[in-house]
Short mmCIF file of C-alpha atoms in Angstrom, two decimals:
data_model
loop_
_atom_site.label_atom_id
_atom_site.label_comp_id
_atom_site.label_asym_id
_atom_site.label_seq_id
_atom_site.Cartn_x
_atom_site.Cartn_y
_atom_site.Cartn_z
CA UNK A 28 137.06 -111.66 -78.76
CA UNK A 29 136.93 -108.54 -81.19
CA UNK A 30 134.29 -108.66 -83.24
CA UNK A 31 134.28 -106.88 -86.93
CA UNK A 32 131.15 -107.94 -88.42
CA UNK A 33 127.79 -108.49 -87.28
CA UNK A 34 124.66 -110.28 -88.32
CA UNK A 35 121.10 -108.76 -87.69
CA UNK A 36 118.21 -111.04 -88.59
CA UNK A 37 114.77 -108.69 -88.97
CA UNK A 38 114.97 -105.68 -91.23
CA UNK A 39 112.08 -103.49 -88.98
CA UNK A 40 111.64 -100.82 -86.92
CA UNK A 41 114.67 -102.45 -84.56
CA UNK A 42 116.59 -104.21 -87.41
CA UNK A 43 117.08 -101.59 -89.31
CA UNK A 44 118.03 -99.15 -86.55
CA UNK A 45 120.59 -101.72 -85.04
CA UNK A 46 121.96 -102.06 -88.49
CA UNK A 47 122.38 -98.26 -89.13
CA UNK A 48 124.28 -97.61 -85.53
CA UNK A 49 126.73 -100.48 -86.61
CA UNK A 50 127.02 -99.41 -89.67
CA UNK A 51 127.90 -96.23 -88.84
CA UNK A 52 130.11 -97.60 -85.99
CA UNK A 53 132.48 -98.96 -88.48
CA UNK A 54 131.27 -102.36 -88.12
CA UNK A 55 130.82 -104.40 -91.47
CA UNK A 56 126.45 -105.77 -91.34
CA UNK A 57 124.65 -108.64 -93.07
CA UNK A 58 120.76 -107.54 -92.92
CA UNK A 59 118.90 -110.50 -93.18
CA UNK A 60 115.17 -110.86 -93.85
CA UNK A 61 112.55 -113.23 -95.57
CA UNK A 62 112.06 -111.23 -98.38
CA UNK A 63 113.96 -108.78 -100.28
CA UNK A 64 111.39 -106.16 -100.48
CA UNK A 65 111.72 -105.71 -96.91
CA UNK A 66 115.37 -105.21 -97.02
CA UNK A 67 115.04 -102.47 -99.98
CA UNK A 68 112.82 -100.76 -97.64
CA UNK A 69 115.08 -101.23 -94.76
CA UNK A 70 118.08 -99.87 -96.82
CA UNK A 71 115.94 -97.15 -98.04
CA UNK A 72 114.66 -95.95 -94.23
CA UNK A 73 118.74 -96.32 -92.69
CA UNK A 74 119.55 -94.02 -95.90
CA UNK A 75 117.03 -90.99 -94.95
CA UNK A 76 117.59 -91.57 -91.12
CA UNK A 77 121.81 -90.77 -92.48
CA UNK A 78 120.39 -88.24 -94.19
CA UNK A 79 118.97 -86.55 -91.51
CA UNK A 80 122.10 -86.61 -89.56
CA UNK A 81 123.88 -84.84 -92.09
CA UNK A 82 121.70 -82.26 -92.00
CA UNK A 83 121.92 -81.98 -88.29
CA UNK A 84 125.85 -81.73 -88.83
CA UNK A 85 126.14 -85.08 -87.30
CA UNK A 86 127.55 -86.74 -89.91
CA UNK A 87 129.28 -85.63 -93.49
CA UNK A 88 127.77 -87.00 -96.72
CA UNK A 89 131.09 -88.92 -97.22
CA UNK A 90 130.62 -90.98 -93.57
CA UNK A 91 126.48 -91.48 -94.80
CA UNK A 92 127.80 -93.05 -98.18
CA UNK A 93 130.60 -95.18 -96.10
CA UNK A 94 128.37 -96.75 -93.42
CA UNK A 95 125.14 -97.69 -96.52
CA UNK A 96 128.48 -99.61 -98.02
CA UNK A 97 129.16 -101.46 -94.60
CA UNK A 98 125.46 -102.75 -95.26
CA UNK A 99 124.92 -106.05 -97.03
CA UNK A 100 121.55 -107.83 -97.45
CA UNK A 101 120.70 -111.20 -98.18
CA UNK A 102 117.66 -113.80 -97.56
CA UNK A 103 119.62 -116.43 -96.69
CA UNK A 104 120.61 -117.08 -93.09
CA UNK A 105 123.99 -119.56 -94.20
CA UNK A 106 125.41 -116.55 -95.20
CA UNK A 107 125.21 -115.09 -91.37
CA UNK A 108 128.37 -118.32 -91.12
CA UNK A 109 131.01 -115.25 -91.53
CA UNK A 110 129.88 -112.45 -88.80
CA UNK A 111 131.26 -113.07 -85.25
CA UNK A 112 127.57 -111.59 -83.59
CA UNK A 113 123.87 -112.22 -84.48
CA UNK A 114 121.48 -110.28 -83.12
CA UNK A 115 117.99 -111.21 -83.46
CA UNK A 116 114.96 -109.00 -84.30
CA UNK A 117 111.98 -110.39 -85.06
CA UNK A 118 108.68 -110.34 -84.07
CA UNK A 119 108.01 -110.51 -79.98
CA UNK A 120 106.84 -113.93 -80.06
CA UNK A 121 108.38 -116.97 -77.88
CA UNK A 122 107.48 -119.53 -80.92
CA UNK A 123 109.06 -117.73 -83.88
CA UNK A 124 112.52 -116.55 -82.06
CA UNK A 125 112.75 -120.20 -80.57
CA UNK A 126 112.65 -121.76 -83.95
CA UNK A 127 114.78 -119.11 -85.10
CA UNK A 128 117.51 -119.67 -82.41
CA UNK A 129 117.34 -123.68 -83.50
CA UNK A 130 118.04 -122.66 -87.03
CA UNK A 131 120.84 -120.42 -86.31
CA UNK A 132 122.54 -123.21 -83.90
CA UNK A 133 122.49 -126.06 -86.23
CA UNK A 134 123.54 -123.48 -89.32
CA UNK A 135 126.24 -121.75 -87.65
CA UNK A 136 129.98 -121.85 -86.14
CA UNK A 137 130.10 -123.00 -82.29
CA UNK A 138 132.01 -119.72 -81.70
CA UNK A 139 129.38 -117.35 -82.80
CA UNK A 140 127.75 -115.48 -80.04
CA UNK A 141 123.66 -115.68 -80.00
CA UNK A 142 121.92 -112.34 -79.10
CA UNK A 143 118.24 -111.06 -78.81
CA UNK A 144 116.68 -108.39 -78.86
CA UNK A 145 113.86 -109.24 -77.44
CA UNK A 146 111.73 -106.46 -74.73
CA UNK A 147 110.00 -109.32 -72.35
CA UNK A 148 111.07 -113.11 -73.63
CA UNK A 149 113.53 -115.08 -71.12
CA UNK A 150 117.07 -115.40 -72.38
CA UNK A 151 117.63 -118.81 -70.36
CA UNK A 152 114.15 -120.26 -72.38
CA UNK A 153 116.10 -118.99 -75.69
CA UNK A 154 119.34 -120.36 -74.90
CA UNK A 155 117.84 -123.91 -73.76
CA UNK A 156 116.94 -123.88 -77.93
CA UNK A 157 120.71 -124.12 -78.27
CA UNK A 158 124.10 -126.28 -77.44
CA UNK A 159 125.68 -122.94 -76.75
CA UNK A 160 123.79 -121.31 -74.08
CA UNK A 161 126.63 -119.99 -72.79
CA UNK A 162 127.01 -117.42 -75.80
CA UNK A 163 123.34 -116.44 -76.01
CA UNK A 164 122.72 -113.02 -74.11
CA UNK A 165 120.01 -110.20 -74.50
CA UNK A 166 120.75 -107.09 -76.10
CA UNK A 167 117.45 -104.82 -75.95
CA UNK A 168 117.56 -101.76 -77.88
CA UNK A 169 115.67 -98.84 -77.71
CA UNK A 170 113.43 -97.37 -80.42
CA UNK A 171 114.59 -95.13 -82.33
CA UNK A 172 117.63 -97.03 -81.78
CA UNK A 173 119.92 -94.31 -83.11
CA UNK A 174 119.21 -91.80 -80.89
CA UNK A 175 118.65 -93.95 -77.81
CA UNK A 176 121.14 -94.55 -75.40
CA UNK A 177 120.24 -97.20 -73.34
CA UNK A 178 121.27 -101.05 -74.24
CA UNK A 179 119.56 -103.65 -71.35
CA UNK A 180 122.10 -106.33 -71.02
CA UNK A 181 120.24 -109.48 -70.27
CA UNK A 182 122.41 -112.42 -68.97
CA UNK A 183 120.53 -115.88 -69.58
CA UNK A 184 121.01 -118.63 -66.56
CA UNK A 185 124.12 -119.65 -68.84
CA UNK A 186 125.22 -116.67 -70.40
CA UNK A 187 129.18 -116.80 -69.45
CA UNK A 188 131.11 -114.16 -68.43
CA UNK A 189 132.96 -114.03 -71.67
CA UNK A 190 130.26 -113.50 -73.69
CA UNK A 191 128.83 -111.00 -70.93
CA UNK A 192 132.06 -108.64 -71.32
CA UNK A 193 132.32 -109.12 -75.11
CA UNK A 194 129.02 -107.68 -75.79
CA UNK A 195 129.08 -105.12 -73.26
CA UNK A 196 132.14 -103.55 -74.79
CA UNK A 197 130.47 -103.88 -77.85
CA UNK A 198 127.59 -101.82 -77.03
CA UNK A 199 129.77 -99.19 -75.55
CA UNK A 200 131.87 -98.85 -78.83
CA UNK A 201 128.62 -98.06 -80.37
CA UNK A 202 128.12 -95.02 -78.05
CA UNK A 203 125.69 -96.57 -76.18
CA UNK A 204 125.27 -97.68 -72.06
CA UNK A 205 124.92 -100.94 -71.09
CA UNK A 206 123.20 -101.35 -68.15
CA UNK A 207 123.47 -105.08 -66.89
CA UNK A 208 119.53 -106.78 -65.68
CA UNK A 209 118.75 -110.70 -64.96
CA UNK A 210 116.53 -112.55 -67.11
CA UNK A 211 112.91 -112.08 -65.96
CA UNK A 212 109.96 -111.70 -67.88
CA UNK A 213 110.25 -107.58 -69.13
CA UNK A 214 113.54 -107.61 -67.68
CA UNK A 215 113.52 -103.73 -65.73
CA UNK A 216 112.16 -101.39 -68.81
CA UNK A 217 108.66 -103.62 -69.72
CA UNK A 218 108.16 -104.68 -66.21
CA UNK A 219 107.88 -101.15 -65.11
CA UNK A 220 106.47 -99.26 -68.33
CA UNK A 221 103.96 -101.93 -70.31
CA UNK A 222 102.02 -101.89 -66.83
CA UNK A 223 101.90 -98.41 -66.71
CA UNK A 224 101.00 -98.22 -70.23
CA UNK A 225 98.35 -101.11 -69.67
CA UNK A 226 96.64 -98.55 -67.02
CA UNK A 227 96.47 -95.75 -68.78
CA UNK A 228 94.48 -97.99 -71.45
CA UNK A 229 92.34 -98.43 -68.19
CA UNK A 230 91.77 -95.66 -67.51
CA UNK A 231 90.75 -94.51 -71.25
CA UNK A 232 88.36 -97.83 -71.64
CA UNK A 233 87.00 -97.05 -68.05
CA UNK A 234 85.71 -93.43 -69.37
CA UNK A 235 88.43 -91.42 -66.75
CA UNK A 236 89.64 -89.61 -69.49
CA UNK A 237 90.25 -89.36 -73.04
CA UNK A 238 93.52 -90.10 -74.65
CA UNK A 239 94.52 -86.78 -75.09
CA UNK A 240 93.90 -85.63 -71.30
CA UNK A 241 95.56 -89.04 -70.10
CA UNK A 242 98.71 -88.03 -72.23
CA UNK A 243 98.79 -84.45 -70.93
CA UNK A 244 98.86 -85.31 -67.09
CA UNK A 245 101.92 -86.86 -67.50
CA UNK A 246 103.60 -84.56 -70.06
CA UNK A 247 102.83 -82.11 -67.46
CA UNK A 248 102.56 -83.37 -64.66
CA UNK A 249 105.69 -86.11 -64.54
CA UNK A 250 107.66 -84.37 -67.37
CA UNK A 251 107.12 -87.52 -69.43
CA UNK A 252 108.43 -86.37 -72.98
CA UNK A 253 105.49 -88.40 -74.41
CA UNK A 254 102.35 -89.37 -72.59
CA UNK A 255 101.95 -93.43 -72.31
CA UNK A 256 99.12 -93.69 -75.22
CA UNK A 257 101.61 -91.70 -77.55
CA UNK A 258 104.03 -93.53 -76.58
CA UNK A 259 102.32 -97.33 -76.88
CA UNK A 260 101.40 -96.20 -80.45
CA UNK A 261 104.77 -95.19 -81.30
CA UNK A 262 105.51 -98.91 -79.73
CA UNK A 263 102.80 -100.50 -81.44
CA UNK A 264 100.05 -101.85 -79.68
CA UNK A 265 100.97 -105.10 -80.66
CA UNK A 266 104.16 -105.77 -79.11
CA UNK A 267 102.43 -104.28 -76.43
CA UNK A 268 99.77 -107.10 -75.73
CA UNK A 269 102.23 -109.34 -76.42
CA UNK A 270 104.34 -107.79 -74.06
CA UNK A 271 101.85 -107.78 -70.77
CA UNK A 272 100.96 -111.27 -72.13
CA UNK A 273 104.49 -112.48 -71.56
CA UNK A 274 104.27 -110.44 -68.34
CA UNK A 275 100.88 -112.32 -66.92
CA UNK A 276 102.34 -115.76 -68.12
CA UNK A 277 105.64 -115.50 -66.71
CA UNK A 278 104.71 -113.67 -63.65
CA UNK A 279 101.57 -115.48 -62.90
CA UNK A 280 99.71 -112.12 -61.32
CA UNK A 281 96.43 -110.65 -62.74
CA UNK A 282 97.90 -107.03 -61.91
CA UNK A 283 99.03 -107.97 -65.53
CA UNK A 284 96.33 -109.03 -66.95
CA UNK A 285 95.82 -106.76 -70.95
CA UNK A 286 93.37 -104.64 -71.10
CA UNK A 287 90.37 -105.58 -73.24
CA UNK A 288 90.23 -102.71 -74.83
CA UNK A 289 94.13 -103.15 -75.96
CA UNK A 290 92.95 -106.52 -76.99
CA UNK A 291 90.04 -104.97 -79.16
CA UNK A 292 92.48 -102.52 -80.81
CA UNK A 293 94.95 -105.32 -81.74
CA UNK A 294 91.86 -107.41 -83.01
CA UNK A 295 90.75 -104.22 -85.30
CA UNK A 296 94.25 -103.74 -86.67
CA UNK A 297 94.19 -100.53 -85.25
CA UNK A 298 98.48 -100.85 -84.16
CA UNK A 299 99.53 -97.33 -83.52
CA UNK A 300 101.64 -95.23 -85.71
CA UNK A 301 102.52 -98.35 -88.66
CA UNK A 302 99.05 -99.01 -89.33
CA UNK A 303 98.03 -95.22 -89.29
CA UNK A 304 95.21 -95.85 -85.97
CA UNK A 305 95.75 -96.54 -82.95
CA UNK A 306 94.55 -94.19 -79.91
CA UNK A 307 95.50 -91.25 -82.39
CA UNK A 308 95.05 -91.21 -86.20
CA UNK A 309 98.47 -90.85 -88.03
#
């Protein structure tokens, strides 16, 4: 099935990013958010992320100003009826993407295939939400999704083989590599890195070492391009408790039980780089 246009519901960090490498894929994109200030701002953070590809001689001005015009918004989710691929992108919570995937089933064509971009949340759980389980799949990008390469490819319990290929190709006509996992709970990137990231939080809250000197060690010592407490701010601390929470639920082992002090920062507000605090002030 070729597929021309695509849907993205969630115009954040990941919406916006999925909508500007489609975009500028030559794929036609309906943005869709709750409210239409967060959809300026989307359109107005793709636009400067162009820009900076055009000044990195990635890009011409004329290709910027052709892939902003592939980009339509809109509140409404009916109007998602004409893409042939929805990807979802909103917040990392089981609740709010389940509802979200009952919405979309009941509102749009049988044909249309049902992705998420979930970091943790079972596919099969999502799918169940819907009478097409079969075209439901993950599709986790990485942040900043236009420079990232890496696409997890999460095949639900029902996810066919159809739907499997289709998106696969997909992600590869976007420049990116697919790399096929099975649905568990943080598929292969969370299961490995929230835990590390949840020890390094330890290790800060148990007085080992400050941020700073946790980050260097493995800057310097594993050739980490970011140290973990950088890089769970960059994250935001957030998704990362509710990451490890998905982790100790699904996999039913205290090794991944949150730190408290992750907890404490979450209950402060204190997210990482979007709120300006997190283990480093921004």
């Amino acid at each position: 099935m070729a597929i021309k246009s695509v849907g993205i519901l969630g115009a954040g960090t990941m919406g916006n990013g999925i909508a500007h490498v489609f975009a500028k894929s030559g794929y036609s994109v309906l943005l869709c958010d709750v409210e239409s200030k967060l959809l300026e701002s989307a359109l107005a953070t793709i636009s400067q992320n162009l820009d900076r590809e055009v000044a990195k001689n990635k890009l011409t001005a004329a290709e910027k100003e052709a892939a902003l015009k592939r980009i339509q918004t809109s509140t409404d989710r009916a109007a998602l009826k004409n893409c042939g691929l929805i990807i979802e992108a909103v917040t990392e919570k089981f609740d709010i993407k389940a509802e979200l995937f009952r919405q979309l089933d009941s509102l749009l064509p049988a044909e249309i295939i049902l992705a998420s971009n979930t970091s943790s949340i079972s596919i099969t759980r999502l799918a169940a939400q819907t009478r097409r389980p079969q075209k439901v799949i993950g599709m986790h990008f990485f942040n900043p999704v236009p420079m990232m390469k890496l696409v997890e490819m999460i095949r639900g319990l029902a996810t066919s083989d159809e739907t499997f290929h289709t998106v696969r190709e997909l992600a590869q006509k976007l420049g990116k590599t697919p790399v096929e996992v099975n649905d568990a709970p943080g598929f292969v990137s969370n299961r490995v890195l929230m835990p590390l990231i949840n020890e390094a939080i330890y290790a800060v809250m148990e007085g080992v070492a400050t941020p700073e000197a946790v980050d260097e060690v493995f800057k310097l010592g594993m050739a980490h391009p970011m140290g973990p407490l950088t890089l769970a701010d960059f994250i935001g601390l957030d998704v990362c408790l509710d990451i490890m929470r998905v982790l100790q639920s699904g996999l039913g082992d205290p090794k991944y039980r949150p730190c408290p002090l992750l907890i404490k920062m979450v209950d402060a507000g204190w997210l990482g780089r979007k709120s300006g605090r997190g283990f480093y002030k921004y």
